[in-house]
């Protein structure tokens, strides 16, 4: 198994010129693409349609290259679009290709590996519940096997794209006599992310499956995953699952590592994540190591107390701007100041993704 990873900037939600160039110059073979993760410039909330716009653009391009329908593209490629590029965060996409090779490795060192999977479509009343979490749990296990990762400790990043509730979806459930987890569409994003992340935590033995019940989700913050990254969107009803880690059976030229931020300005956790792939940042990444760095993926959220380092903030009391937008801007700025590049992936809303107010941070880099 060999994985190649490419990152390209986007000048708008529909701009895939970077991917087109990679395909046309022969760098990327379309039928080897297994996943695309993009940061789009919408508000990241319920009515962020840039995610769907980018997803549609990707499906349209790949359907032409692959000679198949949009639905066929969805079956072959896991597409995750996360909205919100506040502050200095630069819109971009990361493409992952995978091919099976017969080349023998000369060592037992572990290299980057990836496995993708998807759940069935959820019913509105299942979103944000234990049913949701257990579906993710089962499919993360399968994706891990597809990645040829044998030990849960070798998993360093699990990206989930999960659904949310809309008025139409809520009405559909009620017409059938079913009750949804919340009638607040914005809060439904949190419940969906939380259930997805607890599913990851169960799959990776980070929490005891028997302790996770419906009332645990978005309530008991002592249960979380240190590698989950869940992003909710209006553009789907299933869960897209991308498991990344290191495997002895991979001959990729890159590796992945992670750490966990305890709050939005936890720069030491960012440095620890970089160090896990052999990149020093004292105080920031030097020019040579910048060339090794492929991308950084992080989660961001305001603590429910509104405090950071015991200092009061207004992230939770500003009614004009959702707190996830503040958190994304802050975490991106912290990471960008260390790696000297604002084109990194930061997703808002870290329910059960790292400790309360914090979040996982993962780094993919070329092997030195």
XYZ file of C-alpha atoms in Angstrom:
368
model
C 0.000 0.000 0.000
C 1.281 3.422 -0.966
C -0.416 6.708 -0.111
C 0.338 10.056 -1.731
C -0.996 13.349 -0.347
C -1.369 16.692 -2.108
C -2.604 20.063 -0.851
C -3.788 22.909 -3.057
C -5.232 26.405 -2.420
C -8.777 27.360 -3.393
C -9.827 30.784 -4.687
C -13.499 30.012 -4.048
C -15.751 27.103 -3.033
C -15.879 25.912 -6.656
C -12.191 26.385 -7.439
C -10.607 23.000 -8.162
C -7.985 24.308 -10.557
C -5.281 22.959 -8.246
C -6.686 19.450 -8.470
C -7.206 19.772 -12.216
C -3.539 20.716 -12.664
C -2.423 17.722 -10.580
C -4.526 15.404 -12.727
C -3.576 16.898 -16.071
C 0.166 16.797 -15.390
C -0.099 13.156 -14.362
C 0.733 13.692 -10.698
C -2.679 12.447 -9.515
C -4.468 9.474 -11.113
C -8.227 10.056 -10.623
C -9.103 6.420 -9.989
C -6.543 6.319 -7.158
C -8.204 9.160 -5.199
C -9.787 7.815 -2.015
C -10.451 10.987 -0.016
C -10.578 14.766 -0.293
C -10.772 17.036 2.765
C -11.500 20.719 2.102
C -11.795 23.921 4.133
C -14.410 26.194 2.572
C -15.144 29.817 3.345
C -18.747 29.760 4.553
C -19.894 30.383 8.114
C -19.572 26.749 9.195
C -23.130 26.724 10.553
C -26.398 25.133 9.421
C -26.856 27.458 6.441
C -23.297 27.098 5.140
C -23.947 25.940 1.585
C -20.327 26.341 0.481
C -19.743 22.810 1.762
C -22.386 21.418 -0.570
C -21.156 23.647 -3.392
C -17.606 22.326 -3.073
C -18.844 18.759 -2.723
C -20.890 19.156 -5.908
C -17.909 20.662 -7.746
C -15.674 17.762 -6.692
C -18.253 15.166 -7.741
C -18.747 16.897 -11.085
C -15.030 16.961 -11.840
C -14.386 13.386 -10.760
C -17.460 12.031 -12.540
C -16.010 13.416 -15.788
C -12.586 11.967 -15.139
C -13.898 8.597 -13.985
C -16.765 8.321 -16.445
C -19.348 7.673 -13.760
C -22.288 9.343 -12.012
C -22.126 11.646 -8.996
C -23.493 8.864 -6.794
C -20.763 6.537 -8.034
C -18.170 9.147 -7.088
C -19.636 9.203 -3.570
C -19.226 5.442 -3.353
C -15.577 5.597 -4.458
C -14.288 8.771 -2.780
C -14.854 10.107 0.731
C -15.483 13.854 0.424
C -15.363 16.014 3.564
C -15.912 19.760 3.353
C -15.621 21.809 6.535
C -16.936 25.360 6.452
C -15.424 28.412 8.079
C -12.104 30.095 7.220
C -12.185 32.909 9.764
C -9.183 35.066 10.578
C -6.140 34.189 8.495
C -7.163 30.610 7.678
C -6.649 30.047 3.957
C -9.209 27.931 2.014
C -7.670 24.762 0.616
C -8.141 21.057 -0.003
C -6.053 17.972 0.719
C -6.212 15.008 -1.662
C -5.301 11.448 -0.706
C -4.496 8.774 -3.278
C -3.993 5.094 -2.570
C -2.673 2.208 -4.602
C -1.656 -1.343 -3.874
C 1.947 -2.144 -4.736
C 4.048 -5.287 -4.517
C 7.220 -3.486 -3.486
C 8.825 -5.043 -0.404
C 9.778 -2.859 2.533
C 13.339 -2.999 3.781
C 12.398 -2.139 7.371
C 9.590 -2.551 9.879
C 9.041 1.159 10.414
C 5.461 2.344 10.207
C 4.342 4.681 7.436
C 1.196 6.678 6.706
C -1.918 4.623 5.951
C -5.543 5.518 5.254
C -8.865 3.705 5.228
C -12.228 5.178 4.207
C -15.738 4.021 4.920
C -19.261 5.366 5.290
C -22.312 4.557 7.361
C -25.797 4.083 5.977
C -27.966 7.186 5.854
C -29.367 8.085 9.261
C -32.990 8.836 10.020
C -33.479 12.320 11.507
C -34.401 10.828 14.896
C -31.136 8.849 14.975
C -28.840 11.876 14.599
C -26.971 12.629 17.814
C -27.997 9.417 19.580
C -26.309 6.182 20.616
C -27.570 4.601 17.403
C -25.527 7.215 15.553
C -22.469 6.593 17.745
C -22.592 2.822 17.292
C -22.887 3.097 13.518
C -19.713 5.199 13.496
C -18.042 2.761 15.884
C -18.664 -0.186 13.547
C -17.518 1.665 10.441
C -14.380 3.106 12.054
C -13.362 -0.456 12.909
C -13.848 -1.453 9.280
C -11.933 1.581 7.989
C -9.058 0.807 10.330
C -8.870 -2.703 8.884
C -8.930 -1.302 5.347
C -5.989 0.915 6.314
C -4.100 -2.204 7.475
C -3.598 -0.586 10.874
C -3.369 -3.325 13.476
C -3.031 -1.338 16.711
C -5.440 1.387 17.829
C -2.438 3.302 19.191
C -1.262 3.764 15.605
C -4.407 5.715 14.683
C -3.664 9.446 14.863
C -6.608 11.096 13.112
C -10.184 10.090 12.331
C -12.126 12.564 10.211
C -15.905 12.254 10.304
C -18.380 14.210 8.205
C -21.780 13.853 9.834
C -25.340 15.093 9.185
C -27.416 17.724 10.979
C -31.083 18.470 11.497
C -33.069 20.944 9.440
C -36.679 22.040 9.852
C -37.676 19.687 7.049
C -35.900 16.733 8.635
C -37.436 17.485 12.036
C -40.907 17.720 10.491
C -40.362 14.419 8.709
C -39.571 12.679 12.005
C -42.569 14.193 13.759
C -44.924 13.164 10.974
C -43.825 9.608 11.628
C -44.337 10.016 15.392
C -40.606 10.153 16.160
C -38.735 12.537 18.459
C -35.448 14.182 17.507
C -32.626 14.906 19.942
C -33.187 18.684 19.646
C -35.345 21.056 17.615
C -32.557 23.632 17.565
C -30.872 23.031 14.215
C -27.603 24.659 15.331
C -27.446 22.493 18.461
C -28.090 19.454 16.287
C -24.642 19.993 14.782
C -23.116 19.618 18.258
C -25.088 16.447 19.018
C -24.104 14.949 15.671
C -20.420 15.773 16.166
C -20.578 14.471 19.739
C -22.190 11.147 18.822
C -19.741 10.673 15.939
C -16.753 11.371 18.163
C -17.899 8.984 20.887
C -18.263 6.370 18.150
C -14.604 6.907 17.308
C -13.669 6.739 20.995
C -15.470 3.403 21.388
C -13.835 1.975 18.271
C -10.358 2.916 19.491
C -10.917 1.710 23.062
C -10.725 5.235 24.450
C -14.038 4.849 26.276
C -16.047 1.897 27.560
C -18.914 1.177 25.178
C -21.184 0.209 28.083
C -20.855 3.688 29.607
C -22.124 5.534 26.552
C -25.876 6.190 26.604
C -27.966 8.895 24.965
C -27.640 11.161 28.006
C -23.828 10.984 27.779
C -23.753 12.812 24.447
C -23.000 16.524 24.859
C -23.413 16.179 28.606
C -20.661 14.065 30.183
C -17.458 15.637 28.905
C -15.207 13.154 30.728
C -15.666 10.838 27.726
C -13.822 11.860 24.561
C -11.544 10.788 21.745
C -8.019 12.137 21.397
C -7.959 11.683 17.615
C -11.529 12.323 16.414
C -12.415 15.303 14.226
C -16.118 15.565 13.423
C -17.673 18.155 11.137
C -21.456 18.409 10.650
C -23.054 19.514 7.397
C -26.375 19.894 5.652
C -25.138 18.179 2.493
C -25.430 14.549 3.656
C -27.370 12.140 5.883
C -24.714 9.458 6.281
C -21.303 9.677 7.960
C -18.148 9.870 5.881
C -15.280 8.229 7.773
C -11.560 8.629 7.095
C -9.133 6.801 9.394
C -5.483 7.824 9.260
C -2.516 6.313 11.046
C 0.745 4.492 10.520
C 1.126 0.892 9.380
C 4.000 -1.525 8.874
C 2.337 -2.568 5.621
C 2.563 0.900 4.081
C 5.458 2.090 1.908
C 4.293 5.705 1.866
C 6.865 8.464 2.123
C 5.062 10.199 4.973
C 3.942 9.681 8.573
C 1.301 11.076 10.905
C 1.343 11.941 14.597
C -0.845 13.862 17.014
C -1.214 15.595 20.340
C -4.140 17.177 22.201
C -4.672 20.867 22.837
C -6.119 21.652 26.278
C -7.338 25.078 25.212
C -7.329 27.257 22.055
C -3.912 28.783 22.780
C -2.112 25.576 23.767
C 0.899 26.124 21.530
C 2.940 23.465 23.322
C 0.499 20.778 22.166
C 0.999 21.965 18.586
C 4.766 21.692 19.044
C 4.351 18.214 20.559
C 2.301 17.115 17.547
C 5.004 18.405 15.226
C 7.679 16.679 17.294
C 5.778 13.385 16.965
C 6.670 13.393 13.240
C 10.221 14.637 13.827
C 9.678 18.347 13.251
C 11.112 20.766 15.805
C 9.468 24.137 16.395
C 11.676 26.244 18.628
C 10.087 28.717 18.490
C 8.701 27.862 15.049
C 9.291 25.438 12.173
C 12.392 26.235 10.120
C 12.462 26.490 6.328
C 13.737 22.941 5.746
C 11.052 21.365 7.935
C 8.381 23.542 6.349
C 9.099 21.616 3.150
C 8.440 18.351 5.014
C 5.131 19.503 6.471
C 2.097 18.431 4.427
C -0.757 19.661 6.614
C -1.994 20.178 10.167
C -5.524 19.169 11.190
C -7.017 20.533 14.411
C -10.266 20.987 16.317
C -11.331 24.153 18.116
C -13.992 25.111 20.636
C -14.734 27.534 23.468
C -14.876 26.043 26.965
C -18.416 26.021 28.368
C -17.191 28.342 31.148
C -16.135 30.954 28.601
C -12.695 30.995 30.209
C -9.265 30.516 28.656
C -6.388 30.130 31.126
C -8.859 31.323 33.795
C -9.405 34.575 31.897
C -12.882 35.650 30.845
C -13.594 35.776 27.122
C -16.662 36.890 25.158
C -16.759 33.901 22.812
C -19.952 32.598 24.402
C -21.643 35.957 25.047
C -21.308 37.566 21.610
C -24.723 36.995 20.037
C -23.545 38.257 16.643
C -20.891 35.610 16.038
C -21.061 31.915 16.924
C -18.295 30.817 19.282
C -17.019 28.173 16.859
C -16.024 30.955 14.472
C -13.926 32.668 17.136
C -12.344 29.362 18.136
C -11.387 28.450 14.559
C -9.735 31.827 14.039
C -7.746 31.585 17.270
C -6.520 28.006 16.836
C -5.607 28.620 13.209
C -3.594 31.703 14.193
C -1.747 29.766 16.892
C -0.829 26.953 14.488
C -0.028 29.331 11.616
C 2.363 31.308 13.833
C 4.302 28.115 14.577
C 4.373 26.519 11.109
C 4.586 29.899 9.337
C 1.659 29.043 7.070
C -2.050 29.910 7.516
C -3.157 27.191 5.065
C -3.931 24.560 7.718
C -7.185 22.775 8.532
C -9.048 23.861 11.670
C -12.600 22.699 12.307
C -14.905 24.213 14.929
C -17.026 22.364 17.482
C -15.008 19.797 19.441
C -17.706 17.997 21.419
C -16.083 14.829 22.841
C -13.036 15.572 20.667
C -10.320 16.107 23.215
C -10.956 17.650 26.653
C -13.602 20.328 27.101
C -12.380 23.559 25.511
C -9.522 21.824 23.725
C -9.167 19.433 20.803
C -6.887 17.039 18.924
C -4.174 18.328 16.603
C -2.672 15.972 14.012
C 0.311 16.489 11.714
C 1.183 14.742 8.449
C 4.737 15.142 7.168
C 7.176 13.629 4.713
C 9.755 11.316 6.257
C 13.058 13.068 6.825
